[in-house]
XYZ file of N, CA and C in Angstrom:
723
model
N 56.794 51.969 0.408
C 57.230 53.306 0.045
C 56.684 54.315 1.037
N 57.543 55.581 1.684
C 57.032 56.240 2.183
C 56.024 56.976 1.728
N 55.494 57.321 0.924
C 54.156 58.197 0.238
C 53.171 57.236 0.214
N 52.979 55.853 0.204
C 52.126 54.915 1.011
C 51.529 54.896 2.557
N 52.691 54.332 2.849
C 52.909 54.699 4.598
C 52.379 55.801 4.969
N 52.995 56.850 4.742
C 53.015 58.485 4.821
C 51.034 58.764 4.987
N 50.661 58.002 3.578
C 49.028 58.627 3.726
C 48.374 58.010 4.531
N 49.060 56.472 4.784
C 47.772 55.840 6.371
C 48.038 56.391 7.273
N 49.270 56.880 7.577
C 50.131 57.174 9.041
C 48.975 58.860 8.948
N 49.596 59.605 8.146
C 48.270 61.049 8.232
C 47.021 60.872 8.737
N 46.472 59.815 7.128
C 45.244 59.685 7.782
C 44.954 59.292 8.719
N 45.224 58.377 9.765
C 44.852 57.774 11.006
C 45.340 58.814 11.740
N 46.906 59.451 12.156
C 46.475 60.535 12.910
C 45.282 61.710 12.916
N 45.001 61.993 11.732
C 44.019 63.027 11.378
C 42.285 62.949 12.177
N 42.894 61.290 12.239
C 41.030 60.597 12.609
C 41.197 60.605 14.067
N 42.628 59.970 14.784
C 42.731 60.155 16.211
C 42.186 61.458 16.695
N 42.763 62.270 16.159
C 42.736 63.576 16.744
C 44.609 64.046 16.874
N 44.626 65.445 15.908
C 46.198 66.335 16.171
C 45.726 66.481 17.428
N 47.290 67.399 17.928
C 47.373 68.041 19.155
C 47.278 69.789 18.987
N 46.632 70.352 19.841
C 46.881 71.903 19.657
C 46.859 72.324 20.728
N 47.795 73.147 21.272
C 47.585 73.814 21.967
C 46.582 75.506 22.232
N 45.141 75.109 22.813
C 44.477 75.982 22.195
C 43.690 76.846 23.767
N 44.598 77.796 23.712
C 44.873 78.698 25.016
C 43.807 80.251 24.689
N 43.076 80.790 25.913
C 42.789 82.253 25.691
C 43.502 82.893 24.868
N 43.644 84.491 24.344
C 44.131 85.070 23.571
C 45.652 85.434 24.708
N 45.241 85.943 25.581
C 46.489 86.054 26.668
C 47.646 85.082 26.897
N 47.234 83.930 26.500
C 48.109 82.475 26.634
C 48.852 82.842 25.756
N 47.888 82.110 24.544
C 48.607 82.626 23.355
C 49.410 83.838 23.066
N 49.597 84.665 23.370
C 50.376 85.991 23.348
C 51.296 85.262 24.031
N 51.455 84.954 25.231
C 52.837 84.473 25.993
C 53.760 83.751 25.180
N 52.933 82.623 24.351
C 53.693 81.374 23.843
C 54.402 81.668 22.551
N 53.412 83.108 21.710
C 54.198 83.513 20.440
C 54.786 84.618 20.426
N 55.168 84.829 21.895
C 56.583 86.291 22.233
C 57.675 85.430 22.202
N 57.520 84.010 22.579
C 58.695 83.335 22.966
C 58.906 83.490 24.523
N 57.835 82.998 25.225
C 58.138 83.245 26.461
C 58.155 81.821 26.997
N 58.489 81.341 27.908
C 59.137 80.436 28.396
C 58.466 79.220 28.876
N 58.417 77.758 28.860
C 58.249 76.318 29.282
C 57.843 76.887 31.358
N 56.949 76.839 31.980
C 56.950 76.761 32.894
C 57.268 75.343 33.744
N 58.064 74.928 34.565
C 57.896 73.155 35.042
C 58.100 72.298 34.244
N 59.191 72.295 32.713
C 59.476 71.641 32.249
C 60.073 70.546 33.080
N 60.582 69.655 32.846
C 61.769 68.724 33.417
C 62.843 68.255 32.666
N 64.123 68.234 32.710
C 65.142 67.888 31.733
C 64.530 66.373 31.561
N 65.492 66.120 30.664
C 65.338 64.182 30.037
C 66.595 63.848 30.095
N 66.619 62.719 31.092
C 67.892 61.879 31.133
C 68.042 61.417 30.161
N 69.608 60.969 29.525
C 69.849 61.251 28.380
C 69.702 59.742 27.617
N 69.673 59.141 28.438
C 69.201 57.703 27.680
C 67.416 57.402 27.451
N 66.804 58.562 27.808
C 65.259 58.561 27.672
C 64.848 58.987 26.920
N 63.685 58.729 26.009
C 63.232 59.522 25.119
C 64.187 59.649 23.801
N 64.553 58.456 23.221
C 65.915 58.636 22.370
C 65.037 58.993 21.167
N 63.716 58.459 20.996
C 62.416 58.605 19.780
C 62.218 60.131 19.450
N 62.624 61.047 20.568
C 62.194 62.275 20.381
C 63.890 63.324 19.565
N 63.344 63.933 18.537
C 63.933 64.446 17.517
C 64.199 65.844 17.400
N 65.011 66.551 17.081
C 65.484 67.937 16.663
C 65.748 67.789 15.119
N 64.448 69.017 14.670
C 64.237 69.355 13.330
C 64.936 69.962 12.724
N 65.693 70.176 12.063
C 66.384 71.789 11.976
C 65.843 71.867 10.305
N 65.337 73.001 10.293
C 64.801 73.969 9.207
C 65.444 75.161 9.154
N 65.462 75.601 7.658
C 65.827 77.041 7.277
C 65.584 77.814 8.323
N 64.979 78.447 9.013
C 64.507 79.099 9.926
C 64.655 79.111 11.758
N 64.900 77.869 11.672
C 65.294 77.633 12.907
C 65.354 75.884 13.408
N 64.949 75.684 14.466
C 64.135 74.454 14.366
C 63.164 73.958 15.250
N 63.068 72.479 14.949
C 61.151 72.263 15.964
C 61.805 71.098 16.605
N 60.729 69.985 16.764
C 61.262 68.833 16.981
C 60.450 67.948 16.793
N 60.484 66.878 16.969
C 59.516 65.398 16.219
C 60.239 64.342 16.834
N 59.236 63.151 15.930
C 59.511 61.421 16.499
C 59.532 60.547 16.096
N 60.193 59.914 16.231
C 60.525 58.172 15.697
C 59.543 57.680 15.516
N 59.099 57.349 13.939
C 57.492 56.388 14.504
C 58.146 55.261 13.088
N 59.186 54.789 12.496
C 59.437 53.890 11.796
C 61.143 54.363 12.078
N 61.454 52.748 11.279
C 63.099 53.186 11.495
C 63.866 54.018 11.216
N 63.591 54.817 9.757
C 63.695 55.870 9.255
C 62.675 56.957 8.784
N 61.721 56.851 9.553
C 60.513 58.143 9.508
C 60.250 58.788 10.632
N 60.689 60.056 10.692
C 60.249 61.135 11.609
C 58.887 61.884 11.219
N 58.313 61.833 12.844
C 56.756 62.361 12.442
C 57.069 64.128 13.051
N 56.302 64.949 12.455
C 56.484 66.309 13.209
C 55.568 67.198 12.395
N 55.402 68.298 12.706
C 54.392 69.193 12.199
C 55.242 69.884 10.849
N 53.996 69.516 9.884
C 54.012 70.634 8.570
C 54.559 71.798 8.653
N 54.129 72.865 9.805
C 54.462 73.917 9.502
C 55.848 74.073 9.915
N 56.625 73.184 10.361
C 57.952 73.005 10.377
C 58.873 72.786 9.337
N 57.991 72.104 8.558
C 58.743 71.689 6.757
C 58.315 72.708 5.872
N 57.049 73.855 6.204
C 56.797 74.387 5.083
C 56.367 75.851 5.756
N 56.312 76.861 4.875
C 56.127 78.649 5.863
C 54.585 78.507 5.230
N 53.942 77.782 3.781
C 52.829 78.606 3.163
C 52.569 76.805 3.161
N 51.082 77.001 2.916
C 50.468 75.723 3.200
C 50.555 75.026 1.267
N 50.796 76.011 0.470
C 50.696 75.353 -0.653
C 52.134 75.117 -0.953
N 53.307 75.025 -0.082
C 54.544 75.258 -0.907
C 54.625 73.700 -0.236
N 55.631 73.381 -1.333
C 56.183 71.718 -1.361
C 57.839 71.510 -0.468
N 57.512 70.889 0.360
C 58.586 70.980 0.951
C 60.068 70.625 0.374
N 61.238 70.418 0.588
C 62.393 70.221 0.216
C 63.411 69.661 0.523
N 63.693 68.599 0.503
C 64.208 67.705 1.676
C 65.329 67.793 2.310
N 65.929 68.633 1.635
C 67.417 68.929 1.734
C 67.865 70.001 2.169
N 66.422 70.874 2.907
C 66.081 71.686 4.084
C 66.120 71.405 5.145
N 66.191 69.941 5.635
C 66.313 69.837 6.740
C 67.351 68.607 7.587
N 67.657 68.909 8.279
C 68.403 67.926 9.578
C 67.466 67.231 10.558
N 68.213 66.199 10.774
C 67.324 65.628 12.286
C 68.869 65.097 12.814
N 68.356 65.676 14.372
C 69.884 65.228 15.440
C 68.595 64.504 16.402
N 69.407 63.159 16.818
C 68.964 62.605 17.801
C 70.060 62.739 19.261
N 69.451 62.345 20.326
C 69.551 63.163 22.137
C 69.687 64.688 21.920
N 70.952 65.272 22.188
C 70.506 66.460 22.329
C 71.207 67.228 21.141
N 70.577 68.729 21.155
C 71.117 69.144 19.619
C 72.145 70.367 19.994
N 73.113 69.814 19.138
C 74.795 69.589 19.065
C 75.214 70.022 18.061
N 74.708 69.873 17.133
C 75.371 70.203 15.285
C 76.146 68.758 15.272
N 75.758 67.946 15.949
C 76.905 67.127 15.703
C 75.937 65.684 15.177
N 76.545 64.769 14.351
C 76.046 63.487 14.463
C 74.320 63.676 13.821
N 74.210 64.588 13.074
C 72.654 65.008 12.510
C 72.445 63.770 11.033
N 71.331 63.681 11.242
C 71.014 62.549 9.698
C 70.300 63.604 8.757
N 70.699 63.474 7.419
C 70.000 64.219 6.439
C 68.693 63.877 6.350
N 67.880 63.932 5.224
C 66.718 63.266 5.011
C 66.496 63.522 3.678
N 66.368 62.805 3.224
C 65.853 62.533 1.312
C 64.636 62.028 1.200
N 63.527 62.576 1.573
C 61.947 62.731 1.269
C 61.376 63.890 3.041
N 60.510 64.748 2.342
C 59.720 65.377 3.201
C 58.222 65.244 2.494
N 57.201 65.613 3.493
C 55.574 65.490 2.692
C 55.448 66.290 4.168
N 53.959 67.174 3.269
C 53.025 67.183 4.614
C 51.797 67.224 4.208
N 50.826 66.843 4.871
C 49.356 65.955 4.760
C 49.053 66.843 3.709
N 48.107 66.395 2.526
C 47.647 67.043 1.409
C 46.753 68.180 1.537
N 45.884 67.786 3.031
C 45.082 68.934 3.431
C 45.644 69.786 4.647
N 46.537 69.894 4.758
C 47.066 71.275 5.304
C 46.812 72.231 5.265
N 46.224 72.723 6.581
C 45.809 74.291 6.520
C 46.629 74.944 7.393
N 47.017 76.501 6.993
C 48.181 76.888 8.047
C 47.342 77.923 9.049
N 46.188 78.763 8.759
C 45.581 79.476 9.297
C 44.355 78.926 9.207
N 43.635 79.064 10.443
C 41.993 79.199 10.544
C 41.132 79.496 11.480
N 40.217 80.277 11.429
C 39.512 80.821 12.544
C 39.096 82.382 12.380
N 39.988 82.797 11.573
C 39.563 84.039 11.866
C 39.556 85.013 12.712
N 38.436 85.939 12.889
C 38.529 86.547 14.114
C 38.593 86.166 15.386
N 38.378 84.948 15.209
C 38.138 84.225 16.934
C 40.128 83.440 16.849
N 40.590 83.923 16.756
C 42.290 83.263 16.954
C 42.554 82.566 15.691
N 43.590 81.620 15.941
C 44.079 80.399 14.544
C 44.102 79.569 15.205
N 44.505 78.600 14.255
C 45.241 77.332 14.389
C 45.346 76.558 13.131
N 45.572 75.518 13.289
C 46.368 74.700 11.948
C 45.323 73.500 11.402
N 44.868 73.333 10.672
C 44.497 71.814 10.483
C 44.707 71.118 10.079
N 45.247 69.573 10.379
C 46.055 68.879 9.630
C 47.528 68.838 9.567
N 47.651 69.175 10.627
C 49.139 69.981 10.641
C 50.595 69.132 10.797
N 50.383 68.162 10.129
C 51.072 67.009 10.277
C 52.125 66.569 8.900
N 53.706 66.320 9.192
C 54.173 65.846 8.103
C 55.419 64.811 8.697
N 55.950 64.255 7.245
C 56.694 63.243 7.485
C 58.083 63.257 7.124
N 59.336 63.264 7.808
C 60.538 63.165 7.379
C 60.892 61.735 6.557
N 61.643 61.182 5.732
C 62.545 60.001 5.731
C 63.854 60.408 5.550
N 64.347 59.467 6.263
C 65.823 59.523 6.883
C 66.479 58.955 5.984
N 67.912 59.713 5.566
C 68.955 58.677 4.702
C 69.622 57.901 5.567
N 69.378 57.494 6.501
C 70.122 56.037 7.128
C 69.302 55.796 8.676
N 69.450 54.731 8.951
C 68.595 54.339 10.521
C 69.074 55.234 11.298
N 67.768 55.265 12.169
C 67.778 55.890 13.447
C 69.353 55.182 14.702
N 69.833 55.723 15.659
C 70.718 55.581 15.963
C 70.003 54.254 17.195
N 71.021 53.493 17.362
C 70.529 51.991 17.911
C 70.095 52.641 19.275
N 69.201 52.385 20.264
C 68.252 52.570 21.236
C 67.559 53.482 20.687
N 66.989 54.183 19.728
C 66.137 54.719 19.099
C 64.775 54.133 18.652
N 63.949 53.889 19.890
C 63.011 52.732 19.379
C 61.497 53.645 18.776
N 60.805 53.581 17.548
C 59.736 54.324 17.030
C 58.323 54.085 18.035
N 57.874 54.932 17.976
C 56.602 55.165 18.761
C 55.313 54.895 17.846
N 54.977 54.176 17.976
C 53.460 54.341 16.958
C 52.292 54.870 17.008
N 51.921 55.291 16.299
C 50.432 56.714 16.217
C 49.570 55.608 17.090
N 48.480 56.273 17.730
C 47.480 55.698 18.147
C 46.405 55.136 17.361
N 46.321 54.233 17.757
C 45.490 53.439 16.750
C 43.872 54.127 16.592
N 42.875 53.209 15.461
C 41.615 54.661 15.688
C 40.603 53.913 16.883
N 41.055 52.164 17.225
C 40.203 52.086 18.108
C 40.638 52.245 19.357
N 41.817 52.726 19.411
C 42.031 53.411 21.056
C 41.982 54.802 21.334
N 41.343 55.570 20.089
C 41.406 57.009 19.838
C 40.729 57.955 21.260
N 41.425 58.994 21.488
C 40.966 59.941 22.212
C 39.523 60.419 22.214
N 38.931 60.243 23.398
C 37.652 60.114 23.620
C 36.809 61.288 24.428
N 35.667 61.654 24.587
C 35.414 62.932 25.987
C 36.160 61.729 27.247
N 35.972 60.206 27.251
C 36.584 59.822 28.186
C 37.553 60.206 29.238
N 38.422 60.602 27.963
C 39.926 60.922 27.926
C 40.222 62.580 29.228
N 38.789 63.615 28.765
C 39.228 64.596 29.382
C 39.567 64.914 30.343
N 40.610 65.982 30.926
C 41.625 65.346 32.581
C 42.255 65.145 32.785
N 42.707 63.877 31.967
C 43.563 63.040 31.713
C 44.966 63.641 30.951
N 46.119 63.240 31.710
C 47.380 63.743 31.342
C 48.036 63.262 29.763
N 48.481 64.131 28.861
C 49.346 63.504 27.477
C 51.123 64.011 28.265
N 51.875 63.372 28.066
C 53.068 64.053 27.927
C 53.449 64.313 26.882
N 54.177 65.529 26.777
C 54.987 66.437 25.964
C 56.446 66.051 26.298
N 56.846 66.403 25.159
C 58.754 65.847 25.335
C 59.483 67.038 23.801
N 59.845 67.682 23.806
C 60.352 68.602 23.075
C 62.038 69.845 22.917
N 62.447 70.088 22.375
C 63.704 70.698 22.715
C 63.567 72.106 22.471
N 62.494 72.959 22.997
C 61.731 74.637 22.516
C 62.096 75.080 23.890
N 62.110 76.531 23.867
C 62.943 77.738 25.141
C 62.080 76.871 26.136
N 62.799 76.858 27.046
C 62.563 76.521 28.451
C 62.525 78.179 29.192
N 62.704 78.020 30.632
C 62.051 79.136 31.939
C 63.199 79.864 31.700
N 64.473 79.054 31.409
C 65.951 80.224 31.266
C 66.371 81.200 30.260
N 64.385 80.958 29.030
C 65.381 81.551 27.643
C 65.951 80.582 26.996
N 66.395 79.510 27.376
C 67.228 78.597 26.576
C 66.753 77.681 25.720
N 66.923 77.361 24.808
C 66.388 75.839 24.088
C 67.414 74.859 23.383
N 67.062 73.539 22.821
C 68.020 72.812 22.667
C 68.371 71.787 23.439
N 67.480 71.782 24.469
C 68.028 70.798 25.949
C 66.701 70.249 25.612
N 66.643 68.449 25.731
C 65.133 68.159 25.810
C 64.361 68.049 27.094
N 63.014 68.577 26.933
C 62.164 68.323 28.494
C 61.423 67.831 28.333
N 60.428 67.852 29.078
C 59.335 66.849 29.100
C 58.144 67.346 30.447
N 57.133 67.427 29.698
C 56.039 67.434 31.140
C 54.941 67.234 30.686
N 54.029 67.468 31.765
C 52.454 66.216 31.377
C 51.307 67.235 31.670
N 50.636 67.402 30.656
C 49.315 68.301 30.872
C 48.041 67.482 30.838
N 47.368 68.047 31.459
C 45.470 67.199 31.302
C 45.326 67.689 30.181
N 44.253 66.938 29.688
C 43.421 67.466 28.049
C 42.269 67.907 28.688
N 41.619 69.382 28.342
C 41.017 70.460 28.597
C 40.021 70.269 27.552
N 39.886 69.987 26.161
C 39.044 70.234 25.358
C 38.996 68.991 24.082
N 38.316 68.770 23.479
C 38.385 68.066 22.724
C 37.547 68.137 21.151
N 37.770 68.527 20.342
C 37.228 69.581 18.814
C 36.997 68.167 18.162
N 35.814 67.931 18.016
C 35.246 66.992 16.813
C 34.792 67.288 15.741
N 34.304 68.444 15.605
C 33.616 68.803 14.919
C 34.159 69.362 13.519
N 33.788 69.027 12.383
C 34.075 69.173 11.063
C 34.423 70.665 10.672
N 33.395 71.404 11.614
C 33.649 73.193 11.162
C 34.483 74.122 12.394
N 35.410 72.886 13.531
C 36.051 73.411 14.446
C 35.060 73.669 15.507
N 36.110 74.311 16.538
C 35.193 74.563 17.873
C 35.989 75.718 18.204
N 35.056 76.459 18.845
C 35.139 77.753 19.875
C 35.248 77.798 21.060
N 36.517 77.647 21.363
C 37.021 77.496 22.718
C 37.391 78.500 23.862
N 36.252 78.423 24.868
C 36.396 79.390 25.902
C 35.783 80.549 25.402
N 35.363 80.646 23.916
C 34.359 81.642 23.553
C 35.737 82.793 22.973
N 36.902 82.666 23.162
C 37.947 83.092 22.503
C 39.295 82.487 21.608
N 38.816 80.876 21.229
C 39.838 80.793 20.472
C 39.326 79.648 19.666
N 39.954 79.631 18.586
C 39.308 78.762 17.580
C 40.172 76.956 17.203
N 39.800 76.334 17.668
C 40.195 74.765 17.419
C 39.889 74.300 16.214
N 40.713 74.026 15.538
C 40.714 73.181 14.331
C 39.965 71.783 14.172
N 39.790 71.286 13.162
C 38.808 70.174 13.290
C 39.941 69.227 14.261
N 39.533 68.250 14.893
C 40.032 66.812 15.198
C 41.263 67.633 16.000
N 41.111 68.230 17.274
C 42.075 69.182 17.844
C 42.280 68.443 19.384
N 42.878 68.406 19.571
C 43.340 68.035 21.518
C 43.664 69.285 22.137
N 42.975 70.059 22.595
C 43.582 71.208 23.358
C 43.521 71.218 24.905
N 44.721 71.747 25.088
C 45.207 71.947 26.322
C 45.784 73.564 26.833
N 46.120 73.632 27.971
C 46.220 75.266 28.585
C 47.164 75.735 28.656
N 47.888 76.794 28.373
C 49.468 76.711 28.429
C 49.452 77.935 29.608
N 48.460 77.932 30.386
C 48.779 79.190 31.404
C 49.992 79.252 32.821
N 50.215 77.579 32.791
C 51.135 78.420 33.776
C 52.452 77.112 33.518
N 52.125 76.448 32.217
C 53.294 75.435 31.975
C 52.866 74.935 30.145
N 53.449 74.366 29.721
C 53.421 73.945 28.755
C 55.072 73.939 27.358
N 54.572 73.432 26.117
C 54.862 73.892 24.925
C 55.427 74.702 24.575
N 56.341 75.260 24.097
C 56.772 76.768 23.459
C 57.566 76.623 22.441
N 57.914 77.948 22.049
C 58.898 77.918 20.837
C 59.698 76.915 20.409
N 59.750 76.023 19.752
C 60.982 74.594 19.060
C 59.963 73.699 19.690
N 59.067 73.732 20.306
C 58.559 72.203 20.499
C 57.462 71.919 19.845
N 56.956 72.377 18.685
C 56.495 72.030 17.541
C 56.946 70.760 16.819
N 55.739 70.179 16.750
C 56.043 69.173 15.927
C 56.120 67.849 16.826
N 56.583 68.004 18.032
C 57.227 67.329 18.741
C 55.684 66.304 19.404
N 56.273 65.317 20.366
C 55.269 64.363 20.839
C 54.242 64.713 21.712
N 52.886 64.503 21.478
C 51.689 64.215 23.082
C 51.828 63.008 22.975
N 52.244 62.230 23.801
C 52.360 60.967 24.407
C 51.470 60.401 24.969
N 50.429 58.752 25.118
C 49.166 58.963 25.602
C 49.940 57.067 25.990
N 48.891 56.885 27.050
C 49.529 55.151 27.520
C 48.485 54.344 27.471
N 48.289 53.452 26.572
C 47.323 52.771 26.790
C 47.696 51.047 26.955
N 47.375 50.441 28.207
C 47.287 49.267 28.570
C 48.816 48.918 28.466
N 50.137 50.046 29.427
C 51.318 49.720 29.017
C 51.496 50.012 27.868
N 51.776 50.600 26.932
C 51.967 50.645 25.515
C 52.052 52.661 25.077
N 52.750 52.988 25.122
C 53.250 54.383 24.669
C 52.801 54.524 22.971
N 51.565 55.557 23.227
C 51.431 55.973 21.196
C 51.732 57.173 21.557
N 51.422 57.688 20.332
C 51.325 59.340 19.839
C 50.080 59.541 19.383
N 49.217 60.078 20.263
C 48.669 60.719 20.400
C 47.774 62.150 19.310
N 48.971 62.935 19.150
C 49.260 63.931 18.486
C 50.605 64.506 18.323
């Protein structure tokens, strides 16, 4: 049952470590005007078939194949208030590119029980836990192969810092535009272990179990919520966050 699944799949991401993008206050201002993907790269269209377009009341995000019919993607995509219950019949998922066309419903949404939508305070936000789960009313479309969370003994390490995740998402690109999927690869900059968060750069606040990275002159933006950090270990593609 997915509400089985659903709580190992959380919990083990939760223990890997989410992804955040956790930028100066100036970054951040860029990324929540809606300002633009610097050095994205399009995705040939037979690549990346795992990566998903959310569509919500509001707009949409994007997410990933991690079972035949379970899309992984961020909470705050399924829900506006951290206590409201999501609705399943709020949302669409289109796989390659988003079309209105060829979209699968979904008849179950969840997002992690401890969901937080704000935190930090005066020192910035961010999310904790920020993780939820689609199920799909019918399989993913054939070359649609699921990605699996990272396991906790290959989990993100200070090792790790430097070191590139790719991003793959369908959020405004450099033209204003979104809806087209891209893809590009950032180093991991920071790494939040700590139970009461971390203070990053002395101006922004990381959520517990956080991967942060820089969005100053490329990254993430608007619709690519939810969507994949991609990490390779020994040949083998997880998620990361």
């Amino acid at each position: 049952m997915l509400v089985v699944k659903m709580r190992q799949v959380l919990l083990q991401l939760a223990i890997v470590l989410s992804t955040t993008t956790c930028s100066p206050w100036e970054e951040q201002d860029i990324r929540f005007v809606g300002q633009p993907i610097i050095n994205g790269q399009p995705v040939a269209e037979n690549d990346h078939l795992e990566t998903v377009v959310v569509e919500n009341p509001w707009g949409m995000c994007s997410g990933t194949l991690i079972g035949p019919r379970v899309v992984l993607t961020a909470a705050h995509c399924l829900v506006e208030t951290s206590d409201e219950v999501p609705d399943p019949e709020n949302y669409l998922v289109d796989f390659g590119q988003w079309d209105f066309e060829d979209n699968i419903h979904v008849v179950e949404a969840r997002v992690h029980p401890d969901y937080v939508r704000l935190v930090g305070g005066d020192f910035g936000f961010s999310m904790a836990n920020d993780l939820g789960l689609l199920r799909l009313a019918e399989a993913a479309p054939m070359g649609a192969t699921p990605i699996p969370p990272l396991p906790k003994q290959l989990e993100i390490t200070s090792d790790d810092l430097g070191k590139n995740l790719e991003y793959v998402g369908f959020g405004i690109d450099e033209t204003g535009n979104y809806g087209e999927k891209k893809k590009l690869e950032k180093p991991i900059a920071e790494i939040c272990v700590s139970g009461l968060g971390c203070l990053w750069n002395l101006v922004y606040w990381a959520a517990p179990n956080s991967i942060c990275v820089t969005n100053k002159d490329s990254g993430p933006c608007n619709g690519d919520s939810g969507g994949p950090a991609f990490v390779t270990r020994d040949n083998q593609v997880y998620i990361a966050g």
